[in-house]
Short mmCIF file of C-alpha atoms in Angstrom, two decimals:
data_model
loop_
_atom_site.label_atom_id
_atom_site.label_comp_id
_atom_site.label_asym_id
_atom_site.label_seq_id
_atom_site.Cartn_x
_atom_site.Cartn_y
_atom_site.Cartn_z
CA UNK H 958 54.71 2.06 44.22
CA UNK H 959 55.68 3.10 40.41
CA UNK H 960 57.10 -0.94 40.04
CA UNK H 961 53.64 -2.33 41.86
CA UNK H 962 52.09 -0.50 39.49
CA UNK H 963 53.53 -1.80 36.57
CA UNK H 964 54.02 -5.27 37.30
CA UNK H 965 50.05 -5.15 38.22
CA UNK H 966 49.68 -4.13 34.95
CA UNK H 967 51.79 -6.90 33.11
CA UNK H 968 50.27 -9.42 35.52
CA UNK H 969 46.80 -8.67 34.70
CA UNK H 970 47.46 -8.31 30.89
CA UNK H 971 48.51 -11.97 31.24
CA UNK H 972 46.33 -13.13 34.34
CA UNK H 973 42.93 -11.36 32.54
CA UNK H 974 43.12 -14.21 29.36
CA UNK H 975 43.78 -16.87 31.73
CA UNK H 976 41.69 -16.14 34.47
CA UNK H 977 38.75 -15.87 31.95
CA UNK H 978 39.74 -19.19 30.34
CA UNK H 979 39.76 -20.81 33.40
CA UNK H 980 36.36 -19.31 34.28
CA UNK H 981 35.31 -21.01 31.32
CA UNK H 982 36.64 -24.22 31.93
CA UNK H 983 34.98 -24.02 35.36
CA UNK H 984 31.86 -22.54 34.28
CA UNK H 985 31.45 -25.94 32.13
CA UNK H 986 31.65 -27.84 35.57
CA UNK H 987 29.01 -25.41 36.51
CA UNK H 988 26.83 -26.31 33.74
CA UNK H 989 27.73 -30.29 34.07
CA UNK H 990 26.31 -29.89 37.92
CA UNK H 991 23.74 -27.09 37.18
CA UNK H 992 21.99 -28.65 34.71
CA UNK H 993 22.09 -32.36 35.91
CA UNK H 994 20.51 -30.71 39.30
CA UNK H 995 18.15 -29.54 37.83
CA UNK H 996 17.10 -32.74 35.88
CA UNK H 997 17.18 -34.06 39.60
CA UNK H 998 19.11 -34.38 42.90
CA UNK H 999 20.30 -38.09 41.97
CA UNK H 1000 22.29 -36.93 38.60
CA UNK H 1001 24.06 -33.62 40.49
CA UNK H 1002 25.33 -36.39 43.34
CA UNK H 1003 26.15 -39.14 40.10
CA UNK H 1004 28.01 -36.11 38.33
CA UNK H 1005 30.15 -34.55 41.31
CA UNK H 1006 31.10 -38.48 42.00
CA UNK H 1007 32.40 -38.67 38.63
CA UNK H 1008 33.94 -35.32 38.94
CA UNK H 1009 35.64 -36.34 41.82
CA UNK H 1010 37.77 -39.23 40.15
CA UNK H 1011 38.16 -38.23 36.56
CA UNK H 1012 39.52 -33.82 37.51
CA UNK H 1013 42.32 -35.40 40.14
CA UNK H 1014 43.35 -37.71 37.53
CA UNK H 1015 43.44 -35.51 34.87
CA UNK H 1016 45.50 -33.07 37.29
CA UNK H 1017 48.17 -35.65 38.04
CA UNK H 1018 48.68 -37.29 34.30
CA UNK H 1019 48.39 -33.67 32.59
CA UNK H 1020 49.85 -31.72 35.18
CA UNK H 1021 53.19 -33.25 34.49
CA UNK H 1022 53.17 -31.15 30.96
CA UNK H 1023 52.26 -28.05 32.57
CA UNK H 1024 56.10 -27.96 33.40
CA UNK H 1025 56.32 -26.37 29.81
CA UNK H 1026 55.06 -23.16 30.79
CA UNK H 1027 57.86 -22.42 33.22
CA UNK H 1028 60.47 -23.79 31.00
CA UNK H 1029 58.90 -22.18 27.81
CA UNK H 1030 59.43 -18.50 29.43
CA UNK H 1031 62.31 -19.17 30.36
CA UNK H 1032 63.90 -19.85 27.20
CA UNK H 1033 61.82 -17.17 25.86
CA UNK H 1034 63.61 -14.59 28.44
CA UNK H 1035 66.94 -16.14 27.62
CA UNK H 1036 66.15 -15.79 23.51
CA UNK H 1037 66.24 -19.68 23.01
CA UNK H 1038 62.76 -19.50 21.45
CA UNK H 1039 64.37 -22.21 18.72
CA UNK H 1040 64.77 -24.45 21.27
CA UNK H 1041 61.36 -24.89 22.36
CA UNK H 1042 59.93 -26.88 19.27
CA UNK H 1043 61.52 -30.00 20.32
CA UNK H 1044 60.46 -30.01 23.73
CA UNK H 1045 56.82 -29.88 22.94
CA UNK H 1046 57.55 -32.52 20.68
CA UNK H 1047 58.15 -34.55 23.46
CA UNK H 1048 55.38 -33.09 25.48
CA UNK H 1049 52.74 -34.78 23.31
CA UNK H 1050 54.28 -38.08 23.64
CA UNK H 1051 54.00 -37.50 27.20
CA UNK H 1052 50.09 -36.29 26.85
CA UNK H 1053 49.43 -39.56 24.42
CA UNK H 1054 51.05 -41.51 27.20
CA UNK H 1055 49.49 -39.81 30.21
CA UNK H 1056 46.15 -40.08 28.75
CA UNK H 1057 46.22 -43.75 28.12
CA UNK H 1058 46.83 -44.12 32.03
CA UNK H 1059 44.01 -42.08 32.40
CA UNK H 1060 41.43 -43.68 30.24
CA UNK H 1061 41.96 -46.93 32.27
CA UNK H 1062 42.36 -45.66 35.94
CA UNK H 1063 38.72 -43.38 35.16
CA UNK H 1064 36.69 -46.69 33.04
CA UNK H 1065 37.89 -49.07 35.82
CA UNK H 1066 36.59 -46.26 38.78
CA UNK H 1067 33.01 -48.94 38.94
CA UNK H 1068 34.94 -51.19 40.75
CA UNK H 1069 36.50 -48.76 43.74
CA UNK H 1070 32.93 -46.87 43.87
CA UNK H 1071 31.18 -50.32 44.96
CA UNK H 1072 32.82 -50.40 48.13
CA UNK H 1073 32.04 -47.04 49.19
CA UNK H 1074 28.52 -46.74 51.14
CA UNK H 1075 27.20 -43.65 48.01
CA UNK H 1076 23.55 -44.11 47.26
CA UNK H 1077 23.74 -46.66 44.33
CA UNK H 1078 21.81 -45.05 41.51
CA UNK H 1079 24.19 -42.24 42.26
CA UNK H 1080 27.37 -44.51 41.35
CA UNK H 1081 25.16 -45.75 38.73
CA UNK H 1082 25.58 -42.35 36.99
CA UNK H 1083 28.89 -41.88 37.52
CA UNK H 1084 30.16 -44.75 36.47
CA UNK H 1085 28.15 -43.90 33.00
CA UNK H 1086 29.44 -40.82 33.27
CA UNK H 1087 33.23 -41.73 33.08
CA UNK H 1088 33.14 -44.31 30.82
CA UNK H 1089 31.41 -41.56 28.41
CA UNK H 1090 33.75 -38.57 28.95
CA UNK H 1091 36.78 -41.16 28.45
CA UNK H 1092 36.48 -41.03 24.56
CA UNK H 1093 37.97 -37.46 25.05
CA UNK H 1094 40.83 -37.68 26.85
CA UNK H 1095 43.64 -38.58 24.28
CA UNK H 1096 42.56 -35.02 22.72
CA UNK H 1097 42.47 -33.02 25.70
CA UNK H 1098 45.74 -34.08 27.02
CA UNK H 1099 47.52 -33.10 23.85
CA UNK H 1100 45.21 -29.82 23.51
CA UNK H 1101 46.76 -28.80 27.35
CA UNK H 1102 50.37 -29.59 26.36
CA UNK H 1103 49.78 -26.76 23.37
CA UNK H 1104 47.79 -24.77 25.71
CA UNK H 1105 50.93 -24.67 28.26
CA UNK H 1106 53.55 -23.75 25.44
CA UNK H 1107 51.04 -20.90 24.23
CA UNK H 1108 51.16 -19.50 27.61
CA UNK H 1109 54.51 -19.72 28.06
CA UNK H 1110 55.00 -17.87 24.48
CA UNK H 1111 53.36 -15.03 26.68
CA UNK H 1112 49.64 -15.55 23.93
CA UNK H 1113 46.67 -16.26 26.72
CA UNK H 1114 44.10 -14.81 24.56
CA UNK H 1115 44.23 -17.62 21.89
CA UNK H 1116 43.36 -20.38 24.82
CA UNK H 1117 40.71 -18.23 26.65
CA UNK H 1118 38.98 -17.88 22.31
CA UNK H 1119 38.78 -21.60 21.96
CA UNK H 1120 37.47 -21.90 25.85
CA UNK H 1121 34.51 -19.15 25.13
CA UNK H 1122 33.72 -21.16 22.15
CA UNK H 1123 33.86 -24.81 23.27
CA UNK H 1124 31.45 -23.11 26.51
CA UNK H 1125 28.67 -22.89 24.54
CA UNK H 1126 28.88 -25.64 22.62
CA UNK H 1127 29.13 -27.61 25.85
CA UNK H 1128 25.85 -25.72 27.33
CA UNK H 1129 23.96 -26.76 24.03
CA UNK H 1130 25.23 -30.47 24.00
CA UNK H 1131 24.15 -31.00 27.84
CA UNK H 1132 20.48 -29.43 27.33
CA UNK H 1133 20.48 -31.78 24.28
CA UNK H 1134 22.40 -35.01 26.53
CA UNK H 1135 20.49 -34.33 29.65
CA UNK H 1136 17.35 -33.78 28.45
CA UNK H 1137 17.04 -35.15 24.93
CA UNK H 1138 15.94 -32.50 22.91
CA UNK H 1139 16.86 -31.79 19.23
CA UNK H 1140 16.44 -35.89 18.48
CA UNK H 1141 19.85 -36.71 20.87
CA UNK H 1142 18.57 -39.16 23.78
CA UNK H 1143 17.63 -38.22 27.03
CA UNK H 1144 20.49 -39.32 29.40
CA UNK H 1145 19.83 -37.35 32.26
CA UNK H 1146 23.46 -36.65 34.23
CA UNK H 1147 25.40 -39.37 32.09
CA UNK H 1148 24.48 -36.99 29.45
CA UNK H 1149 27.55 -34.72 30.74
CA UNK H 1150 30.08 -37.03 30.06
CA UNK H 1151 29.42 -37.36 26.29
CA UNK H 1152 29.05 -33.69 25.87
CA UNK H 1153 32.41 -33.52 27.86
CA UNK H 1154 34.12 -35.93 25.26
CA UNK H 1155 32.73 -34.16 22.40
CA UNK H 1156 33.59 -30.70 23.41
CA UNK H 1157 37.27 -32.32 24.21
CA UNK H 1158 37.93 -33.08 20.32
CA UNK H 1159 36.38 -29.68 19.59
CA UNK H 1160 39.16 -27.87 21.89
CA UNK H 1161 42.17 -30.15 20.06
CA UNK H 1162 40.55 -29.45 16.83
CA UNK H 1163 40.61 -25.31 17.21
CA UNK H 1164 44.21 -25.49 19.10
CA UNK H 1165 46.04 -27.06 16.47
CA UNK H 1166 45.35 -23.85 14.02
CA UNK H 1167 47.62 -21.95 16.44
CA UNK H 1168 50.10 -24.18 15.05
CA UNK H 1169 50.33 -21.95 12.13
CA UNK H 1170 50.80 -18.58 14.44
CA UNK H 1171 54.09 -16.80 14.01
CA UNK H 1172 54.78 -17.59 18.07
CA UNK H 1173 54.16 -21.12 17.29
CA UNK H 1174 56.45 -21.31 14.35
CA UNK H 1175 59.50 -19.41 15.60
CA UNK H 1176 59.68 -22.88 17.88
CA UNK H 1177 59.74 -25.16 14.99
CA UNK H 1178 56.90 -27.70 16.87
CA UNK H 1179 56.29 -28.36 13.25
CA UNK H 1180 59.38 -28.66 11.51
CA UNK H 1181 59.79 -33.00 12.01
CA UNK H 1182 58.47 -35.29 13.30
CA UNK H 1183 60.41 -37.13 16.78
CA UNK H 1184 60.30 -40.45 18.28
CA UNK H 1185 60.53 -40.25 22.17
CA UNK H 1186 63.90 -38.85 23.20
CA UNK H 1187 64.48 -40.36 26.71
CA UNK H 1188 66.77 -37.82 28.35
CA UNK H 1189 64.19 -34.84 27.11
CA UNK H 1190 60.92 -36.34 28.38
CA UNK H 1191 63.56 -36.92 31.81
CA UNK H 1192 64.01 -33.22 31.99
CA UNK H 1193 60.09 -32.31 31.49
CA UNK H 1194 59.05 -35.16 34.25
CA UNK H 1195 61.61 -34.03 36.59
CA UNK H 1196 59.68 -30.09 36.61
CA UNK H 1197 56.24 -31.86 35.95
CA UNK H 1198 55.62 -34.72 37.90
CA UNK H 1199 56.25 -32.32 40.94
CA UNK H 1200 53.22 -29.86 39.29
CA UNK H 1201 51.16 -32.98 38.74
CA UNK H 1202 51.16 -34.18 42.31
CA UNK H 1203 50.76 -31.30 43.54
CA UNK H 1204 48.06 -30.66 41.40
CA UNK H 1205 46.45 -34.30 42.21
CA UNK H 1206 47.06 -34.18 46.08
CA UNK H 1207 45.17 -30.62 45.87
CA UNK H 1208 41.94 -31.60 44.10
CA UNK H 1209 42.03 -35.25 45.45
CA UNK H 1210 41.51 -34.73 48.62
CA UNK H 1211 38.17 -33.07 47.77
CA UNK H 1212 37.61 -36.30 45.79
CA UNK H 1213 38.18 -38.19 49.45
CA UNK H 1214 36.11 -36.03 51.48
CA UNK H 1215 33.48 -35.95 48.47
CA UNK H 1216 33.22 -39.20 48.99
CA UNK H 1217 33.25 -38.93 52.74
CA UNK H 1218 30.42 -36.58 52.74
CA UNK H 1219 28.63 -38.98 50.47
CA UNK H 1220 27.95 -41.49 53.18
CA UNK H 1221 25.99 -38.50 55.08
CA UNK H 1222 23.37 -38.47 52.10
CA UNK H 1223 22.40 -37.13 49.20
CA UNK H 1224 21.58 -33.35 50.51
CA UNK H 1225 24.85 -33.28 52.45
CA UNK H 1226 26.86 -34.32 49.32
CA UNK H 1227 24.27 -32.26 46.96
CA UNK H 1228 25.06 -28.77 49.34
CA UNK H 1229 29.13 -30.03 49.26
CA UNK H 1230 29.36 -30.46 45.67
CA UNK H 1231 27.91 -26.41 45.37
CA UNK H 1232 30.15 -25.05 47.71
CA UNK H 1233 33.26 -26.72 46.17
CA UNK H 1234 31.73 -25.50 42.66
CA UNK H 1235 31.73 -21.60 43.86
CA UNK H 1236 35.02 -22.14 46.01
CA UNK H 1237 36.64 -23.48 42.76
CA UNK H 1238 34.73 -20.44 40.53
CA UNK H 1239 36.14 -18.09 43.57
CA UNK H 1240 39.95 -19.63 43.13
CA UNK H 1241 40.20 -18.83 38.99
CA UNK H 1242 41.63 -15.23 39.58
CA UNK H 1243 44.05 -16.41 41.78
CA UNK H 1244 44.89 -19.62 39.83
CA UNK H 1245 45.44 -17.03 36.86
CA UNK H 1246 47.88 -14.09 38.66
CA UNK H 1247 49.92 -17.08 39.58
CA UNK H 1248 49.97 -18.31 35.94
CA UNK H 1249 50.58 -15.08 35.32
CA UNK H 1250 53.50 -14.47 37.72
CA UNK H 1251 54.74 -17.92 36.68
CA UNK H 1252 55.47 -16.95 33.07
CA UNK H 1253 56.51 -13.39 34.13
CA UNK H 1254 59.02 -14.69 36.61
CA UNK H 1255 59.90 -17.78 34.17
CA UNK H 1256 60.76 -14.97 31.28
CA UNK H 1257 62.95 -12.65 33.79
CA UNK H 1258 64.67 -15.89 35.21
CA UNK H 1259 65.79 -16.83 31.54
CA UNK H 1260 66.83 -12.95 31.25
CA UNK H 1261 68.78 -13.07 34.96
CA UNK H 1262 66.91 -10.13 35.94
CA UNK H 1263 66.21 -12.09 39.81
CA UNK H 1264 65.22 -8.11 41.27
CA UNK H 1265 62.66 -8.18 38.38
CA UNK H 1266 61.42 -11.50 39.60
CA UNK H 1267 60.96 -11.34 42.93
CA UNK H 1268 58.98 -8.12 42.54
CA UNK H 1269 56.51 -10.31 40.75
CA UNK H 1270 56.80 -12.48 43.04
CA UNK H 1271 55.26 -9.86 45.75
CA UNK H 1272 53.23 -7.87 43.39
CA UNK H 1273 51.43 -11.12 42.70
CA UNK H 1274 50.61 -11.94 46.01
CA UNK H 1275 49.55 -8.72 47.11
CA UNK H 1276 46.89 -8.50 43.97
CA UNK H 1277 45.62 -12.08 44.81
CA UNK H 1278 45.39 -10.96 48.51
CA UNK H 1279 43.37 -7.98 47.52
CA UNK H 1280 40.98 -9.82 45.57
CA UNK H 1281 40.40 -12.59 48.51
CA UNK H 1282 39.39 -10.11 51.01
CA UNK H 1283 36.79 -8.59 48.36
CA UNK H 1284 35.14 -11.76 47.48
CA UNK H 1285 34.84 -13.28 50.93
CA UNK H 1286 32.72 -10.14 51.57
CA UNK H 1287 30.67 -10.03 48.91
CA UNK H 1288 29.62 -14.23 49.05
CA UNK H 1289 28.91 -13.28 52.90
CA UNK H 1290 26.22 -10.72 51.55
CA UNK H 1291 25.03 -13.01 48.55
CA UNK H 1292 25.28 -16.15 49.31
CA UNK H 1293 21.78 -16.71 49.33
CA UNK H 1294 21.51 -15.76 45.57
CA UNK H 1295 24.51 -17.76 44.78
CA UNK H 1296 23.60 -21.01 45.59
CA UNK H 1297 19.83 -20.12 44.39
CA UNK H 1298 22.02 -21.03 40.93
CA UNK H 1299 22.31 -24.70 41.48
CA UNK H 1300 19.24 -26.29 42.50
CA UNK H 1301 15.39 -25.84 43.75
CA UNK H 1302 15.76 -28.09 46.87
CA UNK H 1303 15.14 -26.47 49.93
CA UNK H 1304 17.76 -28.46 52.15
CA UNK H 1305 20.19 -28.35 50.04
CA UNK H 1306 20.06 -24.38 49.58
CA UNK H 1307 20.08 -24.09 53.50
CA UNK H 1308 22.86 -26.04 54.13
CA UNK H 1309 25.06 -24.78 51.12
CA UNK H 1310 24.59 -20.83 51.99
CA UNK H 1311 25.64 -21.71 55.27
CA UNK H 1312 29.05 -23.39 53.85
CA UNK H 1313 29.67 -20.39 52.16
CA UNK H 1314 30.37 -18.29 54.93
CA UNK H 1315 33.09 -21.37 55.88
CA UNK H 1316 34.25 -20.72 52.45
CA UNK H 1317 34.32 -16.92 52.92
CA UNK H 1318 37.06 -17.88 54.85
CA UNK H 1319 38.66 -20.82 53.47
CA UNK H 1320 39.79 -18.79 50.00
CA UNK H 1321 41.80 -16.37 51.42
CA UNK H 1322 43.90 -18.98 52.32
CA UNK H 1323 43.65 -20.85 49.41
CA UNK H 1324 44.00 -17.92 46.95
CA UNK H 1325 47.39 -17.16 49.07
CA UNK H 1326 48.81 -20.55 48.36
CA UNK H 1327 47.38 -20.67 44.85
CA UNK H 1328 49.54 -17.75 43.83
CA UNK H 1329 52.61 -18.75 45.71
CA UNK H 1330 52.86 -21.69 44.28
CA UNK H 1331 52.15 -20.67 40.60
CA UNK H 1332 55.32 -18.15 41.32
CA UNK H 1333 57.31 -20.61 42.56
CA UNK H 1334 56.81 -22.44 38.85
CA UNK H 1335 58.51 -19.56 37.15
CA UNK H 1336 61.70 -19.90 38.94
CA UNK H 1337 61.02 -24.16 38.45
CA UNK H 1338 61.00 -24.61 42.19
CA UNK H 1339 58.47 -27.59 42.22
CA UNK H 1340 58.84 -30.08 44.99
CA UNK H 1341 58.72 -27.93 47.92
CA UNK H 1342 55.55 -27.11 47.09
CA UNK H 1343 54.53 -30.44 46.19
CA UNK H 1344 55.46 -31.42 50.04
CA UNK H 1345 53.72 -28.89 51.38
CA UNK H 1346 50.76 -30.11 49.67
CA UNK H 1347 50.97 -33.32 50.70
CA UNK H 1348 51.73 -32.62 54.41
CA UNK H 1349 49.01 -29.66 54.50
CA UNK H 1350 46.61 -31.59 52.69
CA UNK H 1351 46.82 -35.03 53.92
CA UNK H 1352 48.59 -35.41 57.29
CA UNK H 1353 47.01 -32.31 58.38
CA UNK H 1354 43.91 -31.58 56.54
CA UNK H 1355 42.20 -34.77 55.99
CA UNK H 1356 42.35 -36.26 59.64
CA UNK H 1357 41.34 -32.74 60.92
CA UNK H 1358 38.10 -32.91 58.05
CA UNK H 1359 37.15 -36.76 59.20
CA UNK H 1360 37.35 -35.89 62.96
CA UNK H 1361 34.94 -32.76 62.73
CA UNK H 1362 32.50 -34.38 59.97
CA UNK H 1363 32.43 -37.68 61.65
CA UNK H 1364 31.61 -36.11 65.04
CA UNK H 1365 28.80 -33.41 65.66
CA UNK H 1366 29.91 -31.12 62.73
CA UNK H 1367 29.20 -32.89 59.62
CA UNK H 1368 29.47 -31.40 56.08
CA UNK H 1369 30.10 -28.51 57.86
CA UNK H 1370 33.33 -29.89 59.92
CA UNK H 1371 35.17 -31.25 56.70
CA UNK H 1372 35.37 -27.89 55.07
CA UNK H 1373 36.78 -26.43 58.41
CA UNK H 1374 39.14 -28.94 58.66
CA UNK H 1375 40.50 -28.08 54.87
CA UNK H 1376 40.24 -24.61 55.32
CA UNK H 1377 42.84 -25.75 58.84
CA UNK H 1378 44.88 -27.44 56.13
CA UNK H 1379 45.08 -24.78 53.72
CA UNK H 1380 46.03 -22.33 55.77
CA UNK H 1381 49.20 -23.97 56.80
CA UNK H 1382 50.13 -25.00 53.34
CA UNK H 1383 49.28 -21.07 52.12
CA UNK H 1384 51.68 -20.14 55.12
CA UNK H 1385 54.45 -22.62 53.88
CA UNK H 1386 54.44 -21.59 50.02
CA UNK H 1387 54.72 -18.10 50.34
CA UNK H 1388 57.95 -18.63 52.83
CA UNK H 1389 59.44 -20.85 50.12
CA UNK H 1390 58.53 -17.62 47.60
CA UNK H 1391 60.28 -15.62 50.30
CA UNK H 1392 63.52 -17.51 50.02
CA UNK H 1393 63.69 -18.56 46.58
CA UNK H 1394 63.48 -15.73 45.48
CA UNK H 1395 66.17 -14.05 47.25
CA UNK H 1396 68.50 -16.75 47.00
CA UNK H 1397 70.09 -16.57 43.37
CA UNK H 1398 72.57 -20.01 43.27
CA UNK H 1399 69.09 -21.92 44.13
CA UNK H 1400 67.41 -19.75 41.12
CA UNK H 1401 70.64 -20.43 39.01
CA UNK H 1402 70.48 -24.29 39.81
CA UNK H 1403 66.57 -24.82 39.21
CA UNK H 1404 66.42 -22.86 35.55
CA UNK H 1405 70.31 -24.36 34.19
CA UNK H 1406 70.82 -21.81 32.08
#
């Protein structure tokens, strides 16, 4: 009990930063959907559509550089701090890279959303939407790689600072965007995307004086300047792409049955796009303990203490666990009041309060795998999980979703095919955290140190 007790409390001291900056980060998607719903039911549809192709992106091409949090702790736990300058060097080639991919797969997105049966004024939007938030991305992508490293360093309260503050600045550019006060044009939902881009080279802008931080320059990111060293950028795909499809398989299959949904109509896909809001807003604590247990397990994997590890490992999962089971109750009681948050329409309150009760459900599950798999990132054990998420997700999950919302089910039948899908892949991850973490050649192979 004494050891629960104090890795809870080194968890949370790390997980409390991160879960907050995530809450940030999600709270802006909150806003974005929010506020364009209230403008009008057209825009929140337009928006969620162009949420549903530019986050998965985003999650594949900058997931690959969250691979420096694991490897970060661990040199960190194996006092190789030095070594860690020239690796994020190569990390923001990687982000400039990444981000050009982006920029064209999200501007050319007009062309796949024609062939899908979505109202039209709703693509309309989104398309507008993209092509606006694109101007950001070069600066986002290198703002995550320093994000990751901080993290890794073991500083989460420098990230979560520059989230809080880039929040409101985002709130004040939409109600300016959306609704064209204080002289800016009134752009309705597209209005999101150029707040989005804006607030993107605000969060680059306020990272880069952590550069100057004593954790930052024990690393020596500053000391030269690199070209791209092949073999180094090798090392960082070979832990990252894993992260990054997983990452992409995750959210993208919400992007499919998003779009799935869409063809039902605009309420359907209105009440959809709020439950996946508050399931997203419900999976942030989670997300963060196994952020938190990654860098934890990452810094006592570089300091071969593998007892110390895998008693993160569990402490982890039983906090995350804990937390599940508390929120599924208290969105049973309150859902009505939720939901009241995101628009005035009658239908689309109805139908979203009764998703929540699916969803209830659905995140204990999720917050299970969600916290496995961040653990299994300290120790750099990336590909099982990325499998799992792939077979879970879309040989499982998706033909499951289209059989009950295609038949009498509707919106209702897709989420209770995911929450079929995420059950198993929750089930998988934490037996892969099982045996990882008792088996110390596969621990000694994954970290090479």
């Amino acid at each position: 009990m004494s050891r629960f007790i104090t890795e809870s409390r080194s968890l949370v001291k790390l997980a409390g930063p991160m879960a907050l900056t995530q809450f940030f980060i999600m709270a802006m998607g909150f806003l974005d959907t929010a506020m364009a719903g209230h403008y009008s039911a057209t825009d929140l549809a337009g928006v969620a559509l162009g949420g549903n192709i530019l986050w998965p992106i985003f999650m594949l091409t900058a997931g690959v550089t969250m691979a420096l949090t694991p490897i970060t702790a661990q040199l960190r736990g194996a006092d190789r701090v030095h070594e860690i300058g020239a690796l994020v060097r190569q990390g923001i080639w990687i982000a400039l890279g990444a981000s050009l991919v982006t920029v064209v797969v999200i501007t050319q997105a007009g062309t796949a959303f024609q062939w899908m049966a979505i109202d039209r004024d709703a693509i309309s939007i989104a398309d507008q939407y993209l092509d606006a938030a694109a101007w950001g991305i070069p600066t986002v992508f290198v703002y995550v790689t320093l994000r990751y490293t901080s993290e890794g360093l073991g500083h989460t309260v420098s990230p979560m600072v520059i989230v809080a503050f880039a929040l409101v600045v985002n709130a004040f550019l939409n109600y300016a965007f959306i609704y064209g006060r204080f002289g800016a044009p009134e752009l309705g939902g597209v209005g999101c995307g150029y707040a989005t881009a804006i607030v993107m080279w605000l969060e680059l802008l306020l990272m880069t004086t952590q550069l100057f931080r004593s954790h930052f320059r024990r690393t020596g990111v500053t000391a030269r300047f690199e070209f791209p060293n092949v073999a180094t950028i090798a090392d960082i795909f070979r832990i990252g792409l894993p992260i990054g499809l997983s990452s992409f398989v995750s959210m993208a299959i919400f992007s499919v049955i998003g779009f799935m949904v869409g063809t039902l109509g605009i309420v359907p896909l209105a009440a959809h796009s709020i439950a996946g809001n508050i399931n997203w807003a419900t999976f942030v604590i989670p997300m963060a303990i196994g952020g938190a247990a990654s860098i934890r397990i990452g810094f006592m994997v570089g300091a071969h203490d593998y007892a110390g590890a895998r008693a993160v490992g569990a402490t982890a999962i039983k906090l995350s666990l804990g937390y599940a089971l508390l929120v599924s109750l208290l969105l049973i009681l309150f859902r009505h009041d939720v939901v009241a948050l995101y628009s005035q329409d009658a239908n689309v309150l109805a139908m979203a309060a009764v998703l929540i009760l699916i969803i209830a459900v659905y995140q204990i599950a999720d917050a299970t795998q969600g916290t496995a798999v961040g653990a299994l990132r300290g120790y750099k054990d990336t590909r099982a999980p990325m499998i799992f998420a792939l077979v879970g997700y879309w040989l499982i999950a998706l033909p499951l979703a289209a059989y009950f919302g295609f038949g009498d089910y509707g919106v209702y039948g897709f989420w209770t095919g995911m929450a079929i899908g995420v059950a198993l892949v929750a089930a998988a991850g934490g037996l892969r955290l099982i045996s990882t973490s008792r088996n110390h050649d596969r621990i000694k192979r994954f970290s090479g140190l």
